Short mmCIF file of C-alpha atoms and ligand atoms in Angstrom, two decimals:
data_model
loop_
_atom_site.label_atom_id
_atom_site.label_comp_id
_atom_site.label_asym_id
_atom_site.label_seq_id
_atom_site.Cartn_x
_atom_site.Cartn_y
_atom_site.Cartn_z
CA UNK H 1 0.00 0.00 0.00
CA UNK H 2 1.04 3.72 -0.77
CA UNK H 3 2.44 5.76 2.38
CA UNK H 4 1.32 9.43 2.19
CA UNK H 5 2.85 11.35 4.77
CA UNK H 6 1.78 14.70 5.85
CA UNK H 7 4.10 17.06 7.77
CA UNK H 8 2.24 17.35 11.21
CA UNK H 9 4.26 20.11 12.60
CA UNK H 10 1.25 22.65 12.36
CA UNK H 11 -1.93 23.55 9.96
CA UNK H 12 -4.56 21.35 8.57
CA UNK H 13 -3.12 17.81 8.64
CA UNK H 14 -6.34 15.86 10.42
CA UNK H 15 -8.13 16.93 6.51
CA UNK H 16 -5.50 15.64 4.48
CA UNK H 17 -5.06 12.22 6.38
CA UNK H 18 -9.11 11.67 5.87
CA UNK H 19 -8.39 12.83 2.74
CA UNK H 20 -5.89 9.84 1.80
CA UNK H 21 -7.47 7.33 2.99
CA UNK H 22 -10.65 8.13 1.12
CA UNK H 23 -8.30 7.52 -1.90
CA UNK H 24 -7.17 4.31 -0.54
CA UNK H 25 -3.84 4.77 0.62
CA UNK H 26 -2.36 5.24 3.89
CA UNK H 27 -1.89 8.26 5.55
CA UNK H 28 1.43 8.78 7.95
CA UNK H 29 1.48 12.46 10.30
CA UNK H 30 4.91 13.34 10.33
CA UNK H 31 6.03 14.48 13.34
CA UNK H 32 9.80 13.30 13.71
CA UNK H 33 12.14 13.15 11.26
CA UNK H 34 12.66 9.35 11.13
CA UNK H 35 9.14 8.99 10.04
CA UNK H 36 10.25 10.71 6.89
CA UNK H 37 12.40 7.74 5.76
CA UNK H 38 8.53 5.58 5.36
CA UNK H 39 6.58 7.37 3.60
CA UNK H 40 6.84 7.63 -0.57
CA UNK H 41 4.59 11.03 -0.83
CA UNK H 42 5.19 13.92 1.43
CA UNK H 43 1.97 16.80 1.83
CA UNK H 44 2.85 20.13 3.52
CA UNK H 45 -0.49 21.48 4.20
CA UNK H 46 -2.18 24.87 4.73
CA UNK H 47 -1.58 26.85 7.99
CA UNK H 48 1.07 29.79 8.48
CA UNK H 49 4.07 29.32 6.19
CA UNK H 50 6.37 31.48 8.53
CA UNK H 51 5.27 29.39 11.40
CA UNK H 52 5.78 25.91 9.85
CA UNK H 53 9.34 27.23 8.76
CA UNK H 54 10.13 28.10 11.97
CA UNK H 55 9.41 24.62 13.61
CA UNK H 56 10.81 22.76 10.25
CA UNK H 57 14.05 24.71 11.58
CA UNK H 58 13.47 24.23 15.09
CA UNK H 59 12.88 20.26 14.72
CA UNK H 60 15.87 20.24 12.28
CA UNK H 61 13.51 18.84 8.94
CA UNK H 62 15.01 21.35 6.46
CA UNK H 63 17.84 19.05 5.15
CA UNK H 64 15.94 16.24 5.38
CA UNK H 65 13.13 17.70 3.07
CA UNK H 66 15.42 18.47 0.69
CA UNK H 67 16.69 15.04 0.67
CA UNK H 68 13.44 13.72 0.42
CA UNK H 69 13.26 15.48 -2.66
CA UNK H 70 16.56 14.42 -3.92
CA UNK H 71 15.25 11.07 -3.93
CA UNK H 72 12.99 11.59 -6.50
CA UNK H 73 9.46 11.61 -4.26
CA UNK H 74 6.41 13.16 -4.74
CA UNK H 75 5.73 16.78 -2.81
CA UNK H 76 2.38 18.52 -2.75
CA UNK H 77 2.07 21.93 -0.84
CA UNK H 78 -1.34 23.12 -0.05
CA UNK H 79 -1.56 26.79 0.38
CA UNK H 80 1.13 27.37 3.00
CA UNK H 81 2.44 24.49 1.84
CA UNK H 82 2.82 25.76 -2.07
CA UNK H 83 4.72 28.66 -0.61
CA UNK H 84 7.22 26.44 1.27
CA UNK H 85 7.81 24.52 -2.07
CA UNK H 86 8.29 27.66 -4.56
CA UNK H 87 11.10 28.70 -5.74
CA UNK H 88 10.29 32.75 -5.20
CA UNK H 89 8.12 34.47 -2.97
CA UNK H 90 7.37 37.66 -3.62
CA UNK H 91 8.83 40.54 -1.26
CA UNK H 92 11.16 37.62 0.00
CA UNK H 93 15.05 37.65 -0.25
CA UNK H 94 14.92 33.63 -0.38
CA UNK H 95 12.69 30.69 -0.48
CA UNK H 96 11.89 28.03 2.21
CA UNK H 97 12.69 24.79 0.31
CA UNK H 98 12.77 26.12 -3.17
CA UNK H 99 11.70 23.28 -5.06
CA UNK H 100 8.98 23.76 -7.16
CA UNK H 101 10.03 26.52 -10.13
CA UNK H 102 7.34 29.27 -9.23
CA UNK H 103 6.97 32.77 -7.99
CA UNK H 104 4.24 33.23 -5.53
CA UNK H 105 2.84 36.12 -4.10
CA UNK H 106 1.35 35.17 -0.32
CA UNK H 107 -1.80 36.71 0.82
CA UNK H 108 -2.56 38.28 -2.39
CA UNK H 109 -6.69 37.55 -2.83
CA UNK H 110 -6.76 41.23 -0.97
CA UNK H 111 -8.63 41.82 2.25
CA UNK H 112 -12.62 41.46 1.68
CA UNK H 113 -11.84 38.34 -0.16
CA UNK H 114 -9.65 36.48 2.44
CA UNK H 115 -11.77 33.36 2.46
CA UNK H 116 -13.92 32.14 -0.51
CA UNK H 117 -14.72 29.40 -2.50
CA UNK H 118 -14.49 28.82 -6.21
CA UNK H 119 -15.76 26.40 -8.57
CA UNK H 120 -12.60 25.66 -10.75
CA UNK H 121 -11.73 24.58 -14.27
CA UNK H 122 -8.73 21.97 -13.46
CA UNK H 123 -6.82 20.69 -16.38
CA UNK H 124 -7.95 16.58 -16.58
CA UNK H 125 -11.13 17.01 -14.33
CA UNK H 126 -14.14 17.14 -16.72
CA UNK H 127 -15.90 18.28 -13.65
CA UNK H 128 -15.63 21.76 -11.38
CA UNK H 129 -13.80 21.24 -8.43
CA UNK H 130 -14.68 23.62 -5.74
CA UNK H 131 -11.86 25.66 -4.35
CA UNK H 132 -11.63 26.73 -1.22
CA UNK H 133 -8.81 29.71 -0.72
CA UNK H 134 -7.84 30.53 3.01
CA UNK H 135 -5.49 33.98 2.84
CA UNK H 136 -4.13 32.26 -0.40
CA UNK H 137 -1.17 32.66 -2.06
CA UNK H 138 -1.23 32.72 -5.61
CA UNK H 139 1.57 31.98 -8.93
CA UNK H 140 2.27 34.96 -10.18
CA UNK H 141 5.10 33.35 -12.61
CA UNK H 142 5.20 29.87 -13.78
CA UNK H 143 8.86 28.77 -15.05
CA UNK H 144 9.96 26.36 -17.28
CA UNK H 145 8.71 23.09 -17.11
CA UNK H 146 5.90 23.99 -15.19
CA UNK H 147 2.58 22.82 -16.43
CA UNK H 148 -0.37 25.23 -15.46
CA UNK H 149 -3.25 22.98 -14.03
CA UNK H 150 -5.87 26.02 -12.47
CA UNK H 151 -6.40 29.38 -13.43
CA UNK H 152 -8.89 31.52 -11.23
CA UNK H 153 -9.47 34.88 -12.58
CA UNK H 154 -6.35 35.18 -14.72
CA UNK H 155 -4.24 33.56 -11.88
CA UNK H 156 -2.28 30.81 -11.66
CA UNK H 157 -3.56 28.60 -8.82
CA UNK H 158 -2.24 25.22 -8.98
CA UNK H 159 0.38 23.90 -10.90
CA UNK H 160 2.59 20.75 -11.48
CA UNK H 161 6.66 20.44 -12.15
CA UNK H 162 7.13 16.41 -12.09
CA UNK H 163 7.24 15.64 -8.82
CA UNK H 164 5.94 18.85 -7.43
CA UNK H 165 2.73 19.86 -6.73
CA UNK H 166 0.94 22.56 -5.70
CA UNK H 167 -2.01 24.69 -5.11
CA UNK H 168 -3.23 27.84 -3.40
CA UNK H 169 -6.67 26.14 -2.05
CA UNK H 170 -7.29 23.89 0.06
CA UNK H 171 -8.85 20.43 -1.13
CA UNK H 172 -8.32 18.30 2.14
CA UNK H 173 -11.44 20.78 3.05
CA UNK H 174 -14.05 19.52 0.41
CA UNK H 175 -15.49 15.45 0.33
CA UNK H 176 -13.96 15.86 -3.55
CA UNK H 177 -10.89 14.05 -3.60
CA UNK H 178 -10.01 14.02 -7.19
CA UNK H 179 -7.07 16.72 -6.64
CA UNK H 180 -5.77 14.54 -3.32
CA UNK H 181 -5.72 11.26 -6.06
CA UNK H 182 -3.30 13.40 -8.43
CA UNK H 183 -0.97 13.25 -6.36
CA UNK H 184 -1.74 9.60 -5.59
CA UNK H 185 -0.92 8.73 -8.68
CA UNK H 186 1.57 10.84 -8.94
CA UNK H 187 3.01 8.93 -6.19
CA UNK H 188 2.09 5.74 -7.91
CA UNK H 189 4.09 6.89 -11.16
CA UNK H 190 7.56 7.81 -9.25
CA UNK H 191 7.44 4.30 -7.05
CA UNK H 192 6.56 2.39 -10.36
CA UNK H 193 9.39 4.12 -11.96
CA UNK H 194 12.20 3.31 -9.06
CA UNK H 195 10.88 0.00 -8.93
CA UNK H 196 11.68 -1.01 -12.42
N1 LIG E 201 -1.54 33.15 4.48
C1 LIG E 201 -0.83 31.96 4.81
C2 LIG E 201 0.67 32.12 4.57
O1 LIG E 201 1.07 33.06 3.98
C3 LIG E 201 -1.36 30.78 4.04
C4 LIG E 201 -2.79 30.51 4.42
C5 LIG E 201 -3.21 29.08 4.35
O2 LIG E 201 -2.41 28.15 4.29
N2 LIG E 201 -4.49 28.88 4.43
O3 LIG E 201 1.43 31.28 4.94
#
């Protein structure tokens, strides 16, 4: 069985872990950094990016992250999560893990539209997916080899560079877990592919 962890260090975790196992996998909250080392997926979720970089320094996860991603495995950021994976943040002299080849711009919905929800157009869904955006962050650039999945309003919402993912909404928060088994299979893909 796929192991999906999701960093437990602060934010919406319980969501995501529901979330997994409605796909059918299993879902690991990843609290110490040996638990890393199990788990072939790795979600950072929403919450308060300065916050969760704080404790990823103060439980000493940073390097280990990275390695993570070395290895070739699968890393979706949700919201606070997407801005701990980019590349650029807007306003910011560096990035958290710098991963995942966007700019993004945090809290940028502006003030009477902290919190709303969206019905989306998501490249591969035939369907809507409803989006709910928290204080989102959104991708102001996409580089290269990024593929554009979401677009809300002429912004870049979710996006994929092979084993990256991420989005400014939150999914975990919805019963819709089409976006959650993306990554899945994402993760399915990468563990095929080391496998062989
Ligand atoms: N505004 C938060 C940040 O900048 C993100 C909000 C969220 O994850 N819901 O980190």
């Amino acid at each position: 069985m796929l192991k999906i962890g999701v960093l437990g260090l602060q934010g919406a975790v319980r969501e995501h872990v529901e979330s997994i196992k409605a796909c059918g996998a299993e879902a690991v909250v990843i609290k110490k950094k040996e638990e890393l080392e199990q788990v072939d997926g790795l979600i950072l979720p929403g919450g308060e990016s300065t916050t969760m970089r704080k404790l990823i320094d103060q439980y000493g996860f940073m390097a280990l992250l990275k390695k993570f991603a070395k290895q070739g495995k699968p890393m979706f950021g949700t919201c606070a999560g997407l801005i701990l994976l980019a590349k650029e943040i807007v306003g910011y002299k560096e990035p958290h893990l710098g991963l995942l080849n966007v700019k993004v711009e945090r809290n940028s919905f502006g003030r009477q539209r902290d919190s709303f929800e969206a019905a989306l157009n998501i490249k591969g869904m035939d369907q809507p997916f409803t989006g709910v955006f928290i204080r989102a962050p959104h991708i102001v650039e996409a580089g290269e080899g990024v593929e554009v999945l979401c677009e809300h309003n002429g912004r870049i919402v979710a996006a994929r560079e092979g084993q990256f993912l991420g989005c400014s909404f939150h999914p975990e928060l919805t019963d819709d877990h089409r976006f959650m088994q993306l990554f899945i299979d994402m993760v399915k893909e990468a563990k095929k592919e080391k496998i062989v």
